JSON list of C-alpha atoms in Angstrom, two decimals:
[
{"chain": "A", "resi": 10, "resn": "UNK", "atom": "CA", "xyz": [-108.98, 131.58, 64.89]},
{"chain": "A", "resi": 11, "resn": "UNK", "atom": "CA", "xyz": [-108.25, 132.63, 68.37]},
{"chain": "A", "resi": 12, "resn": "UNK", "atom": "CA", "xyz": [-110.11, 136.05, 69.16]},
{"chain": "A", "resi": 13, "resn": "UNK", "atom": "CA", "xyz": [-110.06, 138.86, 71.24]},
{"chain": "A", "resi": 14, "resn": "UNK", "atom": "CA", "xyz": [-112.66, 141.70, 72.32]},
{"chain": "A", "resi": 15, "resn": "UNK", "atom": "CA", "xyz": [-111.56, 144.36, 74.00]},
{"chain": "A", "resi": 16, "resn": "UNK", "atom": "CA", "xyz": [-114.51, 146.50, 74.99]},
{"chain": "A", "resi": 17, "resn": "UNK", "atom": "CA", "xyz": [-115.20, 149.74, 77.19]},
{"chain": "A", "resi": 18, "resn": "UNK", "atom": "CA", "xyz": [-119.28, 149.15, 78.06]},
{"chain": "A", "resi": 19, "resn": "UNK", "atom": "CA", "xyz": [-119.97, 151.94, 80.64]},
{"chain": "A", "resi": 20, "resn": "UNK", "atom": "CA", "xyz": [-123.34, 153.72, 80.81]},
{"chain": "A", "resi": 21, "resn": "UNK", "atom": "CA", "xyz": [-125.91, 150.92, 79.43]},
{"chain": "A", "resi": 22, "resn": "UNK", "atom": "CA", "xyz": [-124.05, 147.81, 78.98]},
{"chain": "A", "resi": 23, "resn": "UNK", "atom": "CA", "xyz": [-125.00, 148.52, 75.01]},
{"chain": "A", "resi": 24, "resn": "UNK", "atom": "CA", "xyz": [-121.60, 147.84, 73.47]},
{"chain": "A", "resi": 25, "resn": "UNK", "atom": "CA", "xyz": [-121.13, 144.69, 75.95]},
{"chain": "A", "resi": 26, "resn": "UNK", "atom": "CA", "xyz": [-124.05, 143.20, 74.05]},
{"chain": "A", "resi": 27, "resn": "UNK", "atom": "CA", "xyz": [-122.68, 144.14, 70.68]},
{"chain": "A", "resi": 28, "resn": "UNK", "atom": "CA", "xyz": [-119.74, 142.78, 71.84]},
{"chain": "A", "resi": 29, "resn": "UNK", "atom": "CA", "xyz": [-121.03, 139.51, 73.10]},
{"chain": "A", "resi": 30, "resn": "UNK", "atom": "CA", "xyz": [-123.19, 138.92, 69.61]},
{"chain": "A", "resi": 31, "resn": "UNK", "atom": "CA", "xyz": [-120.38, 139.27, 67.68]},
{"chain": "A", "resi": 32, "resn": "UNK", "atom": "CA", "xyz": [-117.86, 137.11, 70.57]},
{"chain": "A", "resi": 33, "resn": "UNK", "atom": "CA", "xyz": [-120.73, 134.21, 70.06]},
{"chain": "A", "resi": 34, "resn": "UNK", "atom": "CA", "xyz": [-119.35, 134.26, 66.52]},
{"chain": "A", "resi": 35, "resn": "UNK", "atom": "CA", "xyz": [-116.28, 134.21, 67.11]},
{"chain": "A", "resi": 36, "resn": "UNK", "atom": "CA", "xyz": [-115.85, 132.09, 69.72]},
{"chain": "A", "resi": 37, "resn": "UNK", "atom": "CA", "xyz": [-114.06, 134.94, 71.57]},
{"chain": "A", "resi": 38, "resn": "UNK", "atom": "CA", "xyz": [-113.82, 136.09, 75.03]},
{"chain": "A", "resi": 39, "resn": "UNK", "atom": "CA", "xyz": [-114.68, 139.71, 75.96]},
{"chain": "A", "resi": 40, "resn": "UNK", "atom": "CA", "xyz": [-112.69, 141.96, 78.43]},
{"chain": "A", "resi": 41, "resn": "UNK", "atom": "CA", "xyz": [-112.11, 145.32, 79.81]},
{"chain": "A", "resi": 42, "resn": "UNK", "atom": "CA", "xyz": [-108.78, 147.22, 78.74]},
{"chain": "A", "resi": 43, "resn": "UNK", "atom": "CA", "xyz": [-108.23, 147.02, 82.52]},
{"chain": "A", "resi": 44, "resn": "UNK", "atom": "CA", "xyz": [-108.18, 143.24, 82.42]},
{"chain": "A", "resi": 45, "resn": "UNK", "atom": "CA", "xyz": [-106.80, 142.90, 78.59]},
{"chain": "A", "resi": 46, "resn": "UNK", "atom": "CA", "xyz": [-103.91, 144.67, 79.86]},
{"chain": "A", "resi": 47, "resn": "UNK", "atom": "CA", "xyz": [-103.25, 141.45, 81.78]},
{"chain": "A", "resi": 48, "resn": "UNK", "atom": "CA", "xyz": [-104.61, 138.74, 79.34]},
{"chain": "A", "resi": 49, "resn": "UNK", "atom": "CA", "xyz": [-101.37, 138.23, 77.66]},
{"chain": "A", "resi": 50, "resn": "UNK", "atom": "CA", "xyz": [-99.59, 135.15, 78.80]},
{"chain": "A", "resi": 51, "resn": "UNK", "atom": "CA", "xyz": [-96.48, 136.48, 77.14]},
{"chain": "A", "resi": 52, "resn": "UNK", "atom": "CA", "xyz": [-95.85, 139.93, 78.60]},
{"chain": "A", "resi": 53, "resn": "UNK", "atom": "CA", "xyz": [-97.73, 141.44, 75.73]},
{"chain": "A", "resi": 54, "resn": "UNK", "atom": "CA", "xyz": [-101.64, 142.21, 76.18]},
{"chain": "A", "resi": 55, "resn": "UNK", "atom": "CA", "xyz": [-102.38, 140.59, 72.54]},
{"chain": "A", "resi": 56, "resn": "UNK", "atom": "CA", "xyz": [-99.43, 138.38, 72.17]},
{"chain": "A", "resi": 57, "resn": "UNK", "atom": "CA", "xyz": [-101.19, 135.23, 70.60]},
{"chain": "A", "resi": 58, "resn": "UNK", "atom": "CA", "xyz": [-104.38, 135.98, 69.57]},
{"chain": "A", "resi": 59, "resn": "UNK", "atom": "CA", "xyz": [-105.34, 136.10, 65.66]},
{"chain": "A", "resi": 60, "resn": "UNK", "atom": "CA", "xyz": [-107.81, 138.92, 65.59]},
{"chain": "A", "resi": 61, "resn": "UNK", "atom": "CA", "xyz": [-108.75, 141.49, 68.13]},
{"chain": "A", "resi": 62, "resn": "UNK", "atom": "CA", "xyz": [-111.38, 143.44, 68.32]},
{"chain": "A", "resi": 63, "resn": "UNK", "atom": "CA", "xyz": [-111.86, 146.90, 70.05]},
{"chain": "A", "resi": 64, "resn": "UNK", "atom": "CA", "xyz": [-114.63, 148.64, 71.14]},
{"chain": "A", "resi": 65, "resn": "UNK", "atom": "CA", "xyz": [-116.73, 151.21, 72.80]},
{"chain": "A", "resi": 66, "resn": "UNK", "atom": "CA", "xyz": [-119.41, 153.81, 73.54]},
{"chain": "A", "resi": 67, "resn": "UNK", "atom": "CA", "xyz": [-119.06, 157.23, 72.08]},
{"chain": "A", "resi": 68, "resn": "UNK", "atom": "CA", "xyz": [-118.76, 159.87, 74.14]},
{"chain": "A", "resi": 69, "resn": "UNK", "atom": "CA", "xyz": [-118.91, 163.51, 72.50]},
{"chain": "A", "resi": 70, "resn": "UNK", "atom": "CA", "xyz": [-118.21, 161.79, 69.28]},
{"chain": "A", "resi": 71, "resn": "UNK", "atom": "CA", "xyz": [-114.97, 159.90, 70.92]},
{"chain": "A", "resi": 72, "resn": "UNK", "atom": "CA", "xyz": [-114.43, 156.59, 71.58]},
{"chain": "A", "resi": 73, "resn": "UNK", "atom": "CA", "xyz": [-114.16, 155.76, 75.58]},
{"chain": "A", "resi": 74, "resn": "UNK", "atom": "CA", "xyz": [-110.56, 156.85, 76.69]},
{"chain": "A", "resi": 75, "resn": "UNK", "atom": "CA", "xyz": [-109.88, 153.46, 78.94]},
{"chain": "A", "resi": 76, "resn": "UNK", "atom": "CA", "xyz": [-109.70, 152.00, 75.50]},
{"chain": "A", "resi": 77, "resn": "UNK", "atom": "CA", "xyz": [-108.14, 154.74, 73.36]},
{"chain": "A", "resi": 78, "resn": "UNK", "atom": "CA", "xyz": [-105.50, 154.52, 76.09]},
{"chain": "A", "resi": 79, "resn": "UNK", "atom": "CA", "xyz": [-105.35, 150.96, 75.97]},
{"chain": "A", "resi": 80, "resn": "UNK", "atom": "CA", "xyz": [-104.42, 150.99, 72.32]},
{"chain": "A", "resi": 81, "resn": "UNK", "atom": "CA", "xyz": [-101.96, 153.87, 72.59]},
{"chain": "A", "resi": 82, "resn": "UNK", "atom": "CA", "xyz": [-100.01, 151.48, 75.09]},
{"chain": "A", "resi": 83, "resn": "UNK", "atom": "CA", "xyz": [-100.23, 147.83, 73.49]},
{"chain": "A", "resi": 84, "resn": "UNK", "atom": "CA", "xyz": [-97.38, 146.28, 72.13]},
{"chain": "A", "resi": 85, "resn": "UNK", "atom": "CA", "xyz": [-96.19, 146.71, 68.10]},
{"chain": "A", "resi": 86, "resn": "UNK", "atom": "CA", "xyz": [-98.29, 143.99, 66.24]},
{"chain": "A", "resi": 87, "resn": "UNK", "atom": "CA", "xyz": [-98.62, 142.81, 62.76]},
{"chain": "A", "resi": 88, "resn": "UNK", "atom": "CA", "xyz": [-102.08, 141.20, 63.53]},
{"chain": "A", "resi": 89, "resn": "UNK", "atom": "CA", "xyz": [-105.16, 141.33, 62.63]},
{"chain": "A", "resi": 90, "resn": "UNK", "atom": "CA", "xyz": [-107.97, 143.81, 64.29]},
{"chain": "A", "resi": 91, "resn": "UNK", "atom": "CA", "xyz": [-111.12, 145.47, 63.60]},
{"chain": "A", "resi": 92, "resn": "UNK", "atom": "CA", "xyz": [-113.04, 148.59, 65.61]},
{"chain": "A", "resi": 93, "resn": "UNK", "atom": "CA", "xyz": [-116.72, 148.81, 66.88]},
{"chain": "A", "resi": 94, "resn": "UNK", "atom": "CA", "xyz": [-118.94, 151.27, 68.57]},
{"chain": "A", "resi": 95, "resn": "UNK", "atom": "CA", "xyz": [-122.50, 152.19, 69.74]},
{"chain": "A", "resi": 96, "resn": "UNK", "atom": "CA", "xyz": [-123.45, 155.51, 69.70]},
{"chain": "A", "resi": 97, "resn": "UNK", "atom": "CA", "xyz": [-126.55, 157.68, 70.18]},
{"chain": "A", "resi": 98, "resn": "UNK", "atom": "CA", "xyz": [-126.02, 159.65, 66.95]},
{"chain": "A", "resi": 99, "resn": "UNK", "atom": "CA", "xyz": [-124.26, 158.28, 63.55]},
{"chain": "A", "resi": 100, "resn": "UNK", "atom": "CA", "xyz": [-121.22, 158.45, 62.76]},
{"chain": "A", "resi": 101, "resn": "UNK", "atom": "CA", "xyz": [-119.77, 162.04, 60.96]},
{"chain": "A", "resi": 102, "resn": "UNK", "atom": "CA", "xyz": [-119.13, 161.18, 57.30]},
{"chain": "A", "resi": 103, "resn": "UNK", "atom": "CA", "xyz": [-116.32, 163.26, 57.48]},
{"chain": "A", "resi": 104, "resn": "UNK", "atom": "CA", "xyz": [-115.09, 162.87, 60.56]},
{"chain": "A", "resi": 105, "resn": "UNK", "atom": "CA", "xyz": [-115.73, 159.60, 62.24]},
{"chain": "A", "resi": 106, "resn": "UNK", "atom": "CA", "xyz": [-115.62, 159.00, 65.77]},
{"chain": "A", "resi": 107, "resn": "UNK", "atom": "CA", "xyz": [-113.87, 155.47, 65.05]},
{"chain": "A", "resi": 108, "resn": "UNK", "atom": "CA", "xyz": [-110.96, 156.83, 62.83]},
{"chain": "A", "resi": 109, "resn": "UNK", "atom": "CA", "xyz": [-108.56, 158.34, 65.57]},
{"chain": "A", "resi": 110, "resn": "UNK", "atom": "CA", "xyz": [-108.11, 154.70, 67.03]},
{"chain": "A", "resi": 111, "resn": "UNK", "atom": "CA", "xyz": [-108.33, 153.22, 63.79]},
{"chain": "A", "resi": 112, "resn": "UNK", "atom": "CA", "xyz": [-105.35, 155.34, 63.13]},
{"chain": "A", "resi": 113, "resn": "UNK", "atom": "CA", "xyz": [-103.72, 154.46, 66.37]},
{"chain": "A", "resi": 114, "resn": "UNK", "atom": "CA", "xyz": [-104.05, 150.97, 65.92]},
{"chain": "A", "resi": 115, "resn": "UNK", "atom": "CA", "xyz": [-102.50, 150.87, 62.26]},
{"chain": "A", "resi": 116, "resn": "UNK", "atom": "CA", "xyz": [-99.87, 153.21, 63.89]},
{"chain": "A", "resi": 117, "resn": "UNK", "atom": "CA", "xyz": [-98.97, 149.98, 65.82]},
{"chain": "A", "resi": 118, "resn": "UNK", "atom": "CA", "xyz": [-98.92, 147.86, 63.09]},
{"chain": "A", "resi": 119, "resn": "UNK", "atom": "CA", "xyz": [-102.30, 146.15, 63.17]},
{"chain": "A", "resi": 120, "resn": "UNK", "atom": "CA", "xyz": [-103.93, 145.37, 59.81]},
{"chain": "A", "resi": 121, "resn": "UNK", "atom": "CA", "xyz": [-107.38, 147.20, 60.68]},
{"chain": "A", "resi": 122, "resn": "UNK", "atom": "CA", "xyz": [-110.15, 145.21, 58.61]},
{"chain": "A", "resi": 123, "resn": "UNK", "atom": "CA", "xyz": [-113.29, 146.45, 59.43]},
{"chain": "A", "resi": 124, "resn": "UNK", "atom": "CA", "xyz": [-115.28, 148.87, 61.53]},
{"chain": "A", "resi": 125, "resn": "UNK", "atom": "CA", "xyz": [-119.00, 148.09, 62.77]},
{"chain": "A", "resi": 126, "resn": "UNK", "atom": "CA", "xyz": [-121.42, 150.82, 64.44]},
{"chain": "A", "resi": 127, "resn": "UNK", "atom": "CA", "xyz": [-124.75, 150.55, 65.58]},
{"chain": "A", "resi": 128, "resn": "UNK", "atom": "CA", "xyz": [-127.27, 153.36, 67.52]},
{"chain": "A", "resi": 129, "resn": "UNK", "atom": "CA", "xyz": [-127.87, 152.89, 70.95]},
{"chain": "A", "resi": 130, "resn": "UNK", "atom": "CA", "xyz": [-129.29, 153.95, 74.11]},
{"chain": "A", "resi": 131, "resn": "UNK", "atom": "CA", "xyz": [-127.97, 157.26, 74.77]},
{"chain": "A", "resi": 132, "resn": "UNK", "atom": "CA", "xyz": [-128.87, 159.51, 78.24]},
{"chain": "A", "resi": 133, "resn": "UNK", "atom": "CA", "xyz": [-125.67, 161.66, 78.00]},
{"chain": "A", "resi": 134, "resn": "UNK", "atom": "CA", "xyz": [-126.26, 165.54, 77.84]},
{"chain": "A", "resi": 135, "resn": "UNK", "atom": "CA", "xyz": [-128.34, 167.47, 76.36]},
{"chain": "A", "resi": 136, "resn": "UNK", "atom": "CA", "xyz": [-130.31, 163.65, 75.67]},
{"chain": "A", "resi": 137, "resn": "UNK", "atom": "CA", "xyz": [-130.86, 163.35, 79.47]},
{"chain": "A", "resi": 138, "resn": "UNK", "atom": "CA", "xyz": [-133.30, 166.09, 79.32]},
{"chain": "A", "resi": 139, "resn": "UNK", "atom": "CA", "xyz": [-135.47, 164.05, 77.48]},
{"chain": "A", "resi": 140, "resn": "UNK", "atom": "CA", "xyz": [-135.01, 160.66, 78.82]},
{"chain": "A", "resi": 141, "resn": "UNK", "atom": "CA", "xyz": [-132.79, 159.80, 76.36]},
{"chain": "A", "resi": 142, "resn": "UNK", "atom": "CA", "xyz": [-132.86, 158.43, 72.77]},
{"chain": "A", "resi": 143, "resn": "UNK", "atom": "CA", "xyz": [-132.69, 155.06, 71.29]},
{"chain": "A", "resi": 144, "resn": "UNK", "atom": "CA", "xyz": [-134.79, 153.53, 74.22]},
{"chain": "A", "resi": 145, "resn": "UNK", "atom": "CA", "xyz": [-134.71, 149.99, 72.29]},
{"chain": "A", "resi": 146, "resn": "UNK", "atom": "CA", "xyz": [-130.96, 150.05, 70.92]},
{"chain": "A", "resi": 147, "resn": "UNK", "atom": "CA", "xyz": [-128.86, 147.85, 70.09]},
{"chain": "A", "resi": 148, "resn": "UNK", "atom": "CA", "xyz": [-132.35, 145.74, 69.34]},
{"chain": "A", "resi": 149, "resn": "UNK", "atom": "CA", "xyz": [-132.22, 142.77, 67.67]},
{"chain": "A", "resi": 150, "resn": "UNK", "atom": "CA", "xyz": [-131.68, 144.16, 64.02]},
{"chain": "A", "resi": 151, "resn": "UNK", "atom": "CA", "xyz": [-128.76, 145.71, 65.27]},
{"chain": "A", "resi": 152, "resn": "UNK", "atom": "CA", "xyz": [-127.19, 141.92, 66.96]},
{"chain": "A", "resi": 153, "resn": "UNK", "atom": "CA", "xyz": [-128.13, 140.52, 64.01]},
{"chain": "A", "resi": 154, "resn": "UNK", "atom": "CA", "xyz": [-126.20, 143.18, 61.90]},
{"chain": "A", "resi": 155, "resn": "UNK", "atom": "CA", "xyz": [-123.02, 142.68, 64.38]},
{"chain": "A", "resi": 156, "resn": "UNK", "atom": "CA", "xyz": [-123.47, 139.03, 64.02]},
{"chain": "A", "resi": 157, "resn": "UNK", "atom": "CA", "xyz": [-123.03, 138.84, 60.55]},
{"chain": "A", "resi": 158, "resn": "UNK", "atom": "CA", "xyz": [-120.28, 141.51, 60.76]},
{"chain": "A", "resi": 159, "resn": "UNK", "atom": "CA", "xyz": [-118.32, 138.91, 63.01]},
{"chain": "A", "resi": 160, "resn": "UNK", "atom": "CA", "xyz": [-119.39, 136.01, 60.35]},
{"chain": "A", "resi": 161, "resn": "UNK", "atom": "CA", "xyz": [-117.88, 138.33, 57.79]},
{"chain": "A", "resi": 162, "resn": "UNK", "atom": "CA", "xyz": [-114.54, 138.80, 59.85]},
{"chain": "A", "resi": 163, "resn": "UNK", "atom": "CA", "xyz": [-114.00, 135.14, 60.43]},
{"chain": "A", "resi": 164, "resn": "UNK", "atom": "CA", "xyz": [-114.71, 134.40, 56.67]},
{"chain": "A", "resi": 165, "resn": "UNK", "atom": "CA", "xyz": [-112.36, 137.19, 55.89]},
{"chain": "A", "resi": 166, "resn": "UNK", "atom": "CA", "xyz": [-115.02, 139.09, 53.71]},
{"chain": "A", "resi": 167, "resn": "UNK", "atom": "CA", "xyz": [-115.05, 142.24, 55.54]},
{"chain": "A", "resi": 168, "resn": "UNK", "atom": "CA", "xyz": [-117.36, 144.95, 54.97]},
{"chain": "A", "resi": 169, "resn": "UNK", "atom": "CA", "xyz": [-117.39, 148.46, 57.10]},
{"chain": "A", "resi": 170, "resn": "UNK", "atom": "CA", "xyz": [-121.03, 148.53, 58.46]}
]
């Protein structure tokens, strides 16, 4: 299974660490959205991939604009996809921060199989005033959960984490 992870990780490398953990299980490449835009051999950035993961840190309850912008520009697809995120605060049950990206991808024809989120070091306002929150996250338990999630994707038994 040929897999690509498109990851926007800009503050502390949190999301990149999660992406690398998943990539180890999925034997996947991890690229930034700007690099994924030219990754495809046939003019379509995601052509030839069986599974594509889209991930970023969360900023004010939103996925990173670079990743959202990239998702809006990808060609229509009937491929498999998943979404992952790292955040200082947990998702709100009635307004998950992954939902807008999932909807964009579904609108493009992707079968979005699952989402994965974990807590991460966050120094955004107002947390910068106290030196940040979740200083040691993602930790080994989070990375183990990310690997287990990826294993589920590889074997077709996904669950949202």
